[in-house]
Tab-separated table of C-alpha atoms in Angstrom:
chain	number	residue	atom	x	y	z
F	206	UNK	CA	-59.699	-45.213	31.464
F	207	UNK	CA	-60.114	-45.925	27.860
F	208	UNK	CA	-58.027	-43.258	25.780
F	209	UNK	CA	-59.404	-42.018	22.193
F	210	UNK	CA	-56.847	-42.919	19.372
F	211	UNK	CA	-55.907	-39.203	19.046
F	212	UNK	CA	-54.173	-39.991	22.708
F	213	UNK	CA	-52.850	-43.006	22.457
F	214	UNK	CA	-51.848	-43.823	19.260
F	215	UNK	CA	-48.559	-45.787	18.489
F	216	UNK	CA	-45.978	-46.250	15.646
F	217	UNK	CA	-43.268	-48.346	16.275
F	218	UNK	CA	-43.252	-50.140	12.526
F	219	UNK	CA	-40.378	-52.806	12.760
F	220	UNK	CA	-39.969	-53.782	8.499
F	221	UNK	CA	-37.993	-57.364	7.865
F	222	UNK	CA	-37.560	-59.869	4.929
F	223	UNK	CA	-40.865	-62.309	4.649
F	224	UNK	CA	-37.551	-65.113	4.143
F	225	UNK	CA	-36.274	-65.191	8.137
F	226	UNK	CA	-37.626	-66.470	10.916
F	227	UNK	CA	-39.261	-63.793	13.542
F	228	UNK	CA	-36.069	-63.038	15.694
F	229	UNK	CA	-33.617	-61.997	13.241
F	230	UNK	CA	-36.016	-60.032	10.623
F	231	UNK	CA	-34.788	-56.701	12.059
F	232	UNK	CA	-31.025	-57.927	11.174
F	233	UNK	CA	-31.490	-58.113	7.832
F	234	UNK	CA	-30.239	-55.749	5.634
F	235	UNK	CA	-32.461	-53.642	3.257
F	236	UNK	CA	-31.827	-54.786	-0.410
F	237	UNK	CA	-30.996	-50.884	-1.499
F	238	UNK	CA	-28.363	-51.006	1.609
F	239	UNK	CA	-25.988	-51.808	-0.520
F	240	UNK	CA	-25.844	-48.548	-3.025
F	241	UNK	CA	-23.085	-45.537	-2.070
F	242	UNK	CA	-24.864	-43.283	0.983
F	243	UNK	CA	-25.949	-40.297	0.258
F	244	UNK	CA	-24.329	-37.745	2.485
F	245	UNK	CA	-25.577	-34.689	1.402
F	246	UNK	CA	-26.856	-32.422	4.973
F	247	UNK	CA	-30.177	-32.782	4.862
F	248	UNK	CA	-32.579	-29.536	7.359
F	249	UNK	CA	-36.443	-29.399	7.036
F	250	UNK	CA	-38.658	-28.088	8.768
F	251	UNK	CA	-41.731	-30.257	10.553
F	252	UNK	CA	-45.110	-30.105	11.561
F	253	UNK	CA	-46.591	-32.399	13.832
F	254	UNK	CA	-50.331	-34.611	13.263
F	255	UNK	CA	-53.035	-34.907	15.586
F	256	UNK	CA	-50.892	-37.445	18.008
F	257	UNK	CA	-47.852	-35.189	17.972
F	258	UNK	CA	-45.824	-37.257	16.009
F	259	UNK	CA	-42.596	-35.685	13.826
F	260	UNK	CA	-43.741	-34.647	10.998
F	261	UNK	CA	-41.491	-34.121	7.414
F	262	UNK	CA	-41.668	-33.206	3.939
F	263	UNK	CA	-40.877	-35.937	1.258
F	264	UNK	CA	-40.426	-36.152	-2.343
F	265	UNK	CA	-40.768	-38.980	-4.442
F	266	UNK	CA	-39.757	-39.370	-7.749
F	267	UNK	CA	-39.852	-35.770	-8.267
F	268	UNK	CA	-43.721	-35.393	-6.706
F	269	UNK	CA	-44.639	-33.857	-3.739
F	270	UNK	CA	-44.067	-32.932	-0.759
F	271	UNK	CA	-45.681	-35.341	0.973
F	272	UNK	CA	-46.023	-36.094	4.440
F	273	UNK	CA	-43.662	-38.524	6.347
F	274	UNK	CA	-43.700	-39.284	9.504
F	275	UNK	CA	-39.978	-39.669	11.613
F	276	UNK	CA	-40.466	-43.094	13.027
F	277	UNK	CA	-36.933	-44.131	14.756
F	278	UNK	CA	-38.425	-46.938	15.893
F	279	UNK	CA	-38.646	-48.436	11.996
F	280	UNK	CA	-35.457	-49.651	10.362
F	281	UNK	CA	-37.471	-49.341	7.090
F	282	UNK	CA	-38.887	-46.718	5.243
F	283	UNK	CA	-42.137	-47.178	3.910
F	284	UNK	CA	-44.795	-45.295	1.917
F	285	UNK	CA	-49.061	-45.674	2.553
F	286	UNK	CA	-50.681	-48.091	0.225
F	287	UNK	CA	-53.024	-45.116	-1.245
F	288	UNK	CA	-49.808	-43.279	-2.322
F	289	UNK	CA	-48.304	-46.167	-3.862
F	290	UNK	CA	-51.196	-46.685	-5.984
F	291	UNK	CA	-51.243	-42.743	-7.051
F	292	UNK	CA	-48.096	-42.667	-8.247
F	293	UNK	CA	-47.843	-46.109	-9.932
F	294	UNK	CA	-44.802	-47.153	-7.984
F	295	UNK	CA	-43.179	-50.501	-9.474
F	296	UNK	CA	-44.270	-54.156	-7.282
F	297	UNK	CA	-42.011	-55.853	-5.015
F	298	UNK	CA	-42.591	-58.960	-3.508
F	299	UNK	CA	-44.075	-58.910	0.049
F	300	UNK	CA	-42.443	-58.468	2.854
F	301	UNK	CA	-43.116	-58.760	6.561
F	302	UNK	CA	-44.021	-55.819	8.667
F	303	UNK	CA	-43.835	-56.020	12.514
F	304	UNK	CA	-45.585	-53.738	14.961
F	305	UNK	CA	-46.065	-53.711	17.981
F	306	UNK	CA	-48.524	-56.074	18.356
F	307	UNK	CA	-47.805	-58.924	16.007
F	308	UNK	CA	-46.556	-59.515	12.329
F	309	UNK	CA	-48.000	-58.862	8.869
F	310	UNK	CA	-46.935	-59.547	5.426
F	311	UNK	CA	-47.528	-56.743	2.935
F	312	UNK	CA	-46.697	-55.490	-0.591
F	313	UNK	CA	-43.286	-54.484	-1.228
F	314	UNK	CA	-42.551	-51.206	-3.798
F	315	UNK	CA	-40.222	-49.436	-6.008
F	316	UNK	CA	-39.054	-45.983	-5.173
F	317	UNK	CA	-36.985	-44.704	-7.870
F	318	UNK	CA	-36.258	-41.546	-5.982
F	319	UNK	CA	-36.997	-40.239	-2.433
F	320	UNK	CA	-35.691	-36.981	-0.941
F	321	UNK	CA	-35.559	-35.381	2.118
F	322	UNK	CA	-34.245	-31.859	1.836
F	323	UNK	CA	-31.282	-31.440	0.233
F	324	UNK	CA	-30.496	-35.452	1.007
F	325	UNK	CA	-32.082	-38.297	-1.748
F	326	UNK	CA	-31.506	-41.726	-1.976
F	327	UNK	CA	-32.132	-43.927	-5.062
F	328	UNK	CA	-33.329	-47.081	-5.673
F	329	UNK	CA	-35.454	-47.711	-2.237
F	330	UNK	CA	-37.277	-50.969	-1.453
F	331	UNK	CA	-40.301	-49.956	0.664
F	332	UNK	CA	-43.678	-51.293	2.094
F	333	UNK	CA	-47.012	-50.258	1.504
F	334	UNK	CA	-48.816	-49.924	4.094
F	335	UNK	CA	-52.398	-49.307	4.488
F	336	UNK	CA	-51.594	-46.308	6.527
F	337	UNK	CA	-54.283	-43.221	7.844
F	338	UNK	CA	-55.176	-41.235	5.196
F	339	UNK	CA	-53.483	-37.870	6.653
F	340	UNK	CA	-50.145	-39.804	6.559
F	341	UNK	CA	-48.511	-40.650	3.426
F	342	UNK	CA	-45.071	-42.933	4.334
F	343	UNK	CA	-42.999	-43.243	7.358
F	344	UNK	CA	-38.988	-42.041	7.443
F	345	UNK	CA	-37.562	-45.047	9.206
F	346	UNK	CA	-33.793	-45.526	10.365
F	347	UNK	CA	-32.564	-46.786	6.676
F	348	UNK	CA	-31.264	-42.947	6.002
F	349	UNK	CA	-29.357	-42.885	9.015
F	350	UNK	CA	-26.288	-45.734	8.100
F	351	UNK	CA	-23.594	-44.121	10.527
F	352	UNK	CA	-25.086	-40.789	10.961
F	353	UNK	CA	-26.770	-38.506	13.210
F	354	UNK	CA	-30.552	-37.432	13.564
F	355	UNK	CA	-31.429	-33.945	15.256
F	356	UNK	CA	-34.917	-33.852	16.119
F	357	UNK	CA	-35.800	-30.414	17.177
F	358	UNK	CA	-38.845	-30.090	19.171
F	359	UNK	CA	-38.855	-26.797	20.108
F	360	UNK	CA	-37.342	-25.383	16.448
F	361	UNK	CA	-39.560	-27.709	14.827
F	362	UNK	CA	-36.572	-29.299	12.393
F	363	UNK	CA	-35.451	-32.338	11.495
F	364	UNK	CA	-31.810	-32.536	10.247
F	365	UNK	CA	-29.716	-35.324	9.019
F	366	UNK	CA	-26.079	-34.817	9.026
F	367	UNK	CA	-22.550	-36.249	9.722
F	368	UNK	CA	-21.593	-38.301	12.945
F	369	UNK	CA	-19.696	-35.361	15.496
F	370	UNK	CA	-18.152	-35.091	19.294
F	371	UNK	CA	-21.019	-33.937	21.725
F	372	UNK	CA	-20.215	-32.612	25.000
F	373	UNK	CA	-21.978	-32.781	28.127
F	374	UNK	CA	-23.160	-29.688	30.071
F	375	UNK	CA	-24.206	-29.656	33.364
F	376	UNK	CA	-27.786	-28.512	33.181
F	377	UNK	CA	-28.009	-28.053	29.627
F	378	UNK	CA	-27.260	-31.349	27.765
F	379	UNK	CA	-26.604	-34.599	28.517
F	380	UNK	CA	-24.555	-37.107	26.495
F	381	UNK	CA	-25.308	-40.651	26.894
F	382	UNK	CA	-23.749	-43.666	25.706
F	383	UNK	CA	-25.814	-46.181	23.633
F	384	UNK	CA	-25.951	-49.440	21.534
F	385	UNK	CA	-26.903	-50.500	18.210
F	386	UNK	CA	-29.672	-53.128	18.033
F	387	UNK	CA	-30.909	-53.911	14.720
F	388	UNK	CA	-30.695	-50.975	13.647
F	389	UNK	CA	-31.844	-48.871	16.468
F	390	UNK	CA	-29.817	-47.052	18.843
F	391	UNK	CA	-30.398	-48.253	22.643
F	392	UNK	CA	-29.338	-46.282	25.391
F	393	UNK	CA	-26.867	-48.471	28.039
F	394	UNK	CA	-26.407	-46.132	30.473
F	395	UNK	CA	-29.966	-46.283	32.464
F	396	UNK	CA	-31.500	-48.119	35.263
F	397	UNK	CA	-34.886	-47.220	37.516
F	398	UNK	CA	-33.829	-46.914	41.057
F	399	UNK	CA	-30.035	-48.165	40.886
F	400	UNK	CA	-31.302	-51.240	38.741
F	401	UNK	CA	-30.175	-51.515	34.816
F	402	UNK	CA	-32.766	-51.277	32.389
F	403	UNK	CA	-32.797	-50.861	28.633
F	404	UNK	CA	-34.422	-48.113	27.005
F	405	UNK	CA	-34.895	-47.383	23.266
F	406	UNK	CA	-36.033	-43.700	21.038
F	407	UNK	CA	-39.010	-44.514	19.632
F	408	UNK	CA	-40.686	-40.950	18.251
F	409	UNK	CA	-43.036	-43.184	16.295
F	410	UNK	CA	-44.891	-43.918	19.165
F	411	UNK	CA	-46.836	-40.988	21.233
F	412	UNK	CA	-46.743	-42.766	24.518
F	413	UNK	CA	-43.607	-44.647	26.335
F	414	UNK	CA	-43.892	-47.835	27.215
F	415	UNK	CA	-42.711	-50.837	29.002
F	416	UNK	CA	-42.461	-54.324	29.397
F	417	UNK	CA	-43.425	-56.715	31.450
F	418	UNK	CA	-40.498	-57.011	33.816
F	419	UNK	CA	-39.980	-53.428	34.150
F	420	UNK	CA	-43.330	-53.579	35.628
F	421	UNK	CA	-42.039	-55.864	37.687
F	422	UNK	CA	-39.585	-53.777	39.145
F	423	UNK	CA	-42.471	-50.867	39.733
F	424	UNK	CA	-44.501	-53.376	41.643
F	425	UNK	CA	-41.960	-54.855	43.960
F	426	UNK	CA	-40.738	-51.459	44.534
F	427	UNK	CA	-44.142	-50.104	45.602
F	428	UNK	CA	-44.530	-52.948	47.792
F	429	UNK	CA	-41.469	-52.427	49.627
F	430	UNK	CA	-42.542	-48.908	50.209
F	431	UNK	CA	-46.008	-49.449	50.792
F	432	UNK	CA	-46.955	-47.330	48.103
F	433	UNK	CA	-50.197	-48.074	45.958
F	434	UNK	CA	-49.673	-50.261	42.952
F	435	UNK	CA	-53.011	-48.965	41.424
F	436	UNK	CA	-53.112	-48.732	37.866
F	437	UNK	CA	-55.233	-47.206	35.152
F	438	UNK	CA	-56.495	-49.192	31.829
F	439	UNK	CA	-55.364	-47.486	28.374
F	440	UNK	CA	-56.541	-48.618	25.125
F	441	UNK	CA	-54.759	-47.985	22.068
F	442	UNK	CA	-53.462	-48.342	17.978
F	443	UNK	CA	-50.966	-48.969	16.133
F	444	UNK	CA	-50.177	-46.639	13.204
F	445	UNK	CA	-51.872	-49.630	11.121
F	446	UNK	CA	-55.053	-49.577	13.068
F	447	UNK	CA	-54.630	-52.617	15.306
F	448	UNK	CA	-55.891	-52.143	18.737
F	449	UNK	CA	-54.248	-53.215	22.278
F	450	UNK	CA	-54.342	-52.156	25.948
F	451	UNK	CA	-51.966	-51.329	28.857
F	452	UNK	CA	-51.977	-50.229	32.574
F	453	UNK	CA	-51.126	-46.693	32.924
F	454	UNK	CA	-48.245	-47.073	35.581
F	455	UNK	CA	-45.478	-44.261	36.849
F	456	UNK	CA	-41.842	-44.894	37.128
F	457	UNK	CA	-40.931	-43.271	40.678
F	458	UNK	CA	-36.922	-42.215	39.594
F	459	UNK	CA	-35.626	-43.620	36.192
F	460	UNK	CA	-31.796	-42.237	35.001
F	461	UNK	CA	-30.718	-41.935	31.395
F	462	UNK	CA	-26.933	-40.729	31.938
F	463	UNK	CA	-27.274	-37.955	33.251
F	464	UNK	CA	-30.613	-37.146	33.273
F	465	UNK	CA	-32.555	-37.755	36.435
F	466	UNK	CA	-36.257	-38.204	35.844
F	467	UNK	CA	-39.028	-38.489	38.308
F	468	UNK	CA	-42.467	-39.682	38.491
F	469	UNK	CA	-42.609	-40.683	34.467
F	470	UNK	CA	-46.326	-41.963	33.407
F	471	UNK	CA	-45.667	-45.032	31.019
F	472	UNK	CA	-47.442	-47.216	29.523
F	473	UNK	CA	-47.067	-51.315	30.540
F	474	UNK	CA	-48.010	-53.762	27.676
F	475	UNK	CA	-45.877	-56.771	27.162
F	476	UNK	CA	-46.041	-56.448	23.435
F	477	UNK	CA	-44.135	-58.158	20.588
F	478	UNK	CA	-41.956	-55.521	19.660
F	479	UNK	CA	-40.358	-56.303	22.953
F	480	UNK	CA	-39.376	-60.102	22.070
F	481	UNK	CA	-39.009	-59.205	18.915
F	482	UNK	CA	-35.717	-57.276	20.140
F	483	UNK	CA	-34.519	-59.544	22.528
F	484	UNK	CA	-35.639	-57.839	24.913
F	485	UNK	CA	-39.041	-59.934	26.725
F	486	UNK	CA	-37.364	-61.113	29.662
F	487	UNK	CA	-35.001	-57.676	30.406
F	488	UNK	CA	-36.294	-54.185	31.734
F	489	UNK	CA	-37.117	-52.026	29.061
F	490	UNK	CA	-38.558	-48.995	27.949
F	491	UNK	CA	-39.472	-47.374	24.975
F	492	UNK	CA	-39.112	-43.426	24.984
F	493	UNK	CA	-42.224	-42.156	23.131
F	494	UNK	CA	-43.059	-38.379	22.163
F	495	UNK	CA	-44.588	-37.489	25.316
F	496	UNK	CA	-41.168	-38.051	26.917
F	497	UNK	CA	-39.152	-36.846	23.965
F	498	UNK	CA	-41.152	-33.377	23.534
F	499	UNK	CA	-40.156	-32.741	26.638
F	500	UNK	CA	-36.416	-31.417	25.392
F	501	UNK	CA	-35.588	-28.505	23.125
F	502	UNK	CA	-33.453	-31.268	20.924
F	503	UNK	CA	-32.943	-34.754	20.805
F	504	UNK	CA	-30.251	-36.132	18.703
F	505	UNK	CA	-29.386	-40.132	18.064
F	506	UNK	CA	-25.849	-40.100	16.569
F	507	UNK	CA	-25.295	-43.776	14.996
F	508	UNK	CA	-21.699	-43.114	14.221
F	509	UNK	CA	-20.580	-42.536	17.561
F	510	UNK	CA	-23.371	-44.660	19.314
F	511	UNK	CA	-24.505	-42.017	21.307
F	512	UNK	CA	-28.183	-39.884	22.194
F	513	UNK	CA	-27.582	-36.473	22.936
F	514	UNK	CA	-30.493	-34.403	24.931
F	515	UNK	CA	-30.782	-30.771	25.072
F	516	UNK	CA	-32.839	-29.792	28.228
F	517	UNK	CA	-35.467	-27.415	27.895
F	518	UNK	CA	-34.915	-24.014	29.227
F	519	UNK	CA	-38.305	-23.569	30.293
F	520	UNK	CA	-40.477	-27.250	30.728
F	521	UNK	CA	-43.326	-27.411	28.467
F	522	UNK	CA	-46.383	-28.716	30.869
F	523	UNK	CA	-47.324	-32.267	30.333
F	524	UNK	CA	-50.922	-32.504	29.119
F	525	UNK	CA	-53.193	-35.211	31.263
F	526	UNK	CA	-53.190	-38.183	29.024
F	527	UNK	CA	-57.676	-37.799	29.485
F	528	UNK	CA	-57.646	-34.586	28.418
């Protein structure tokens, strides 16, 4: 099947420095990193678009709100060419901007200002992008140096706060131990049927996804079984527009900590995000928001290296991705 961009569209906006080579882009540090962190609590509440993305009120220099979307996926911010050009924001040079798909150079920007509830940060270096026009910037992991993101699905809130203890609670959350990669936080503690895997928070991206030799895995397990190894075709975009296609697959058991998850629809496409984290030739899988939306609260805590996931009292049915 071929799904309409309302269905399958996907974020995952990687930002890095035009000046290194592909594979360490997402190392560098942001120019602005280098200022005092702001940190203030920050509680907002969200909406969500059209492809159920997180959804937040922004300010920038002192105008707005405007609408961000929560991309953890991104280790830049960045703001939508349209908006750039409305509120006059000072040039930057270019700098690169990886998605899934490839790698673009684009115009860099000035933010004298941006705010996020109570939270604001000065000085940021950002991208314009030429972004749809119901979206006007993406939040990326930048505002998060050390500290902890609440995403609350079923309170609709986004908070940024303070790195704290979490404790597990047998059918009610689950603590699980992760990793920082360039920026993002990966979770360790997984594997699909007894095998380790890698898998990464992306709510920038409405579908999860894997890589090649995760499919891998699928396959030879269905053949040991004798299960079917059919597959459905999905066509999608990034948040930039670009196009690209995948096999609808579904992961028979995968674990997160303690979280045992059965018969997970994902999305295979051996993309470049994938290499582009050092991850091509390992098991991986990106958690998108039809996985994500599926808990009460999700919370990545980059002090303590951790992703915390409150389980849903009552399971909120998972729409057919046709539908």
């Amino acid at each position: 099947m071929f799904l309409s961009r309302r269905h399958a569209a996907a974020g995952l906006l990687a930002l890095g420095g035009a000046a290194l080579p592909l594979t360490r882009a997402l190392a560098q540090p942001t120019p602005d990193a280098a200022g005092a962190v702001d940190e203030t609590p920050a509680r907002v509440d969200t909406g969500r678009d059209a492809f159920e993305h997180m959804m937040a009120p922004v300010t920038i220099n002192g105008q707005g709100p405007f609408q961000f979307l929560m991309d953890t996926g991104a280790n830049v911010s960045c703001v939508s060419r349209d908006l750039a050009q409305r509120l006059m924001l000072a040039a930057l040079p270019p700098r690169r901007v990886h998605t899934v798909v490839g790698v673009r150079e684009r115009p860099g920007v000035l933010i004298d200002t941006l705010k996020v509830g109570d939270r604001s940060r000065r000085g940021v270096h950002a991208t314009a992008l030429a972004l749809d026009k119901n979206l006007d910037g993406v939040l990326g992991v930048d505002w998060l140096d050390g500290q902890r993101l609440e995403m609350g699905f079923k309170a609709k809130s986004l908070a940024i706060t303070r790195s704290k203890i979490d404790v597990a609670k047998e059918g009610a959350v689950a603590v699980v131990p992760a990793r920082r990669r360039y920026g993002q936080l990966t979770i360790v503690d997984a594997d699909l049927g007894g095998k380790r895997i890698n898998a990464m928070i992306d709510s920038g991206s409405q579908l999860t996804i894997c890589n090649y030799a995760l499919r891998a895995m699928v396959s030879a397990a269905n053949r040991r079984s004798g299960a079917s190894d059919a597959y459905s075709r999905v066509g999608m975009e990034t948040l930039l527009g670009e196009s690209f296609s995948g096999e609808l697959i579904y992961l028979p058991f995968m674990r997160l900590g303690g979280l045992q998850l059965g018969n997970v629809p994902v999305v295979y496409s051996d993309m470049h995000v994938f290499e582009l984290w050092g991850l091509k030739d390992k098991p991986a899988v990106i958690l998108g928001m039809d996985l994500l939306t599926q808990f009460d609260t999700v919370a990545l805590d980059f002090g303590r290296s951790q992703v915390r996931f409150d389980l849903a009292q009552t399971p909120t049915p998972r729409a057919p991705l046709g539908a």
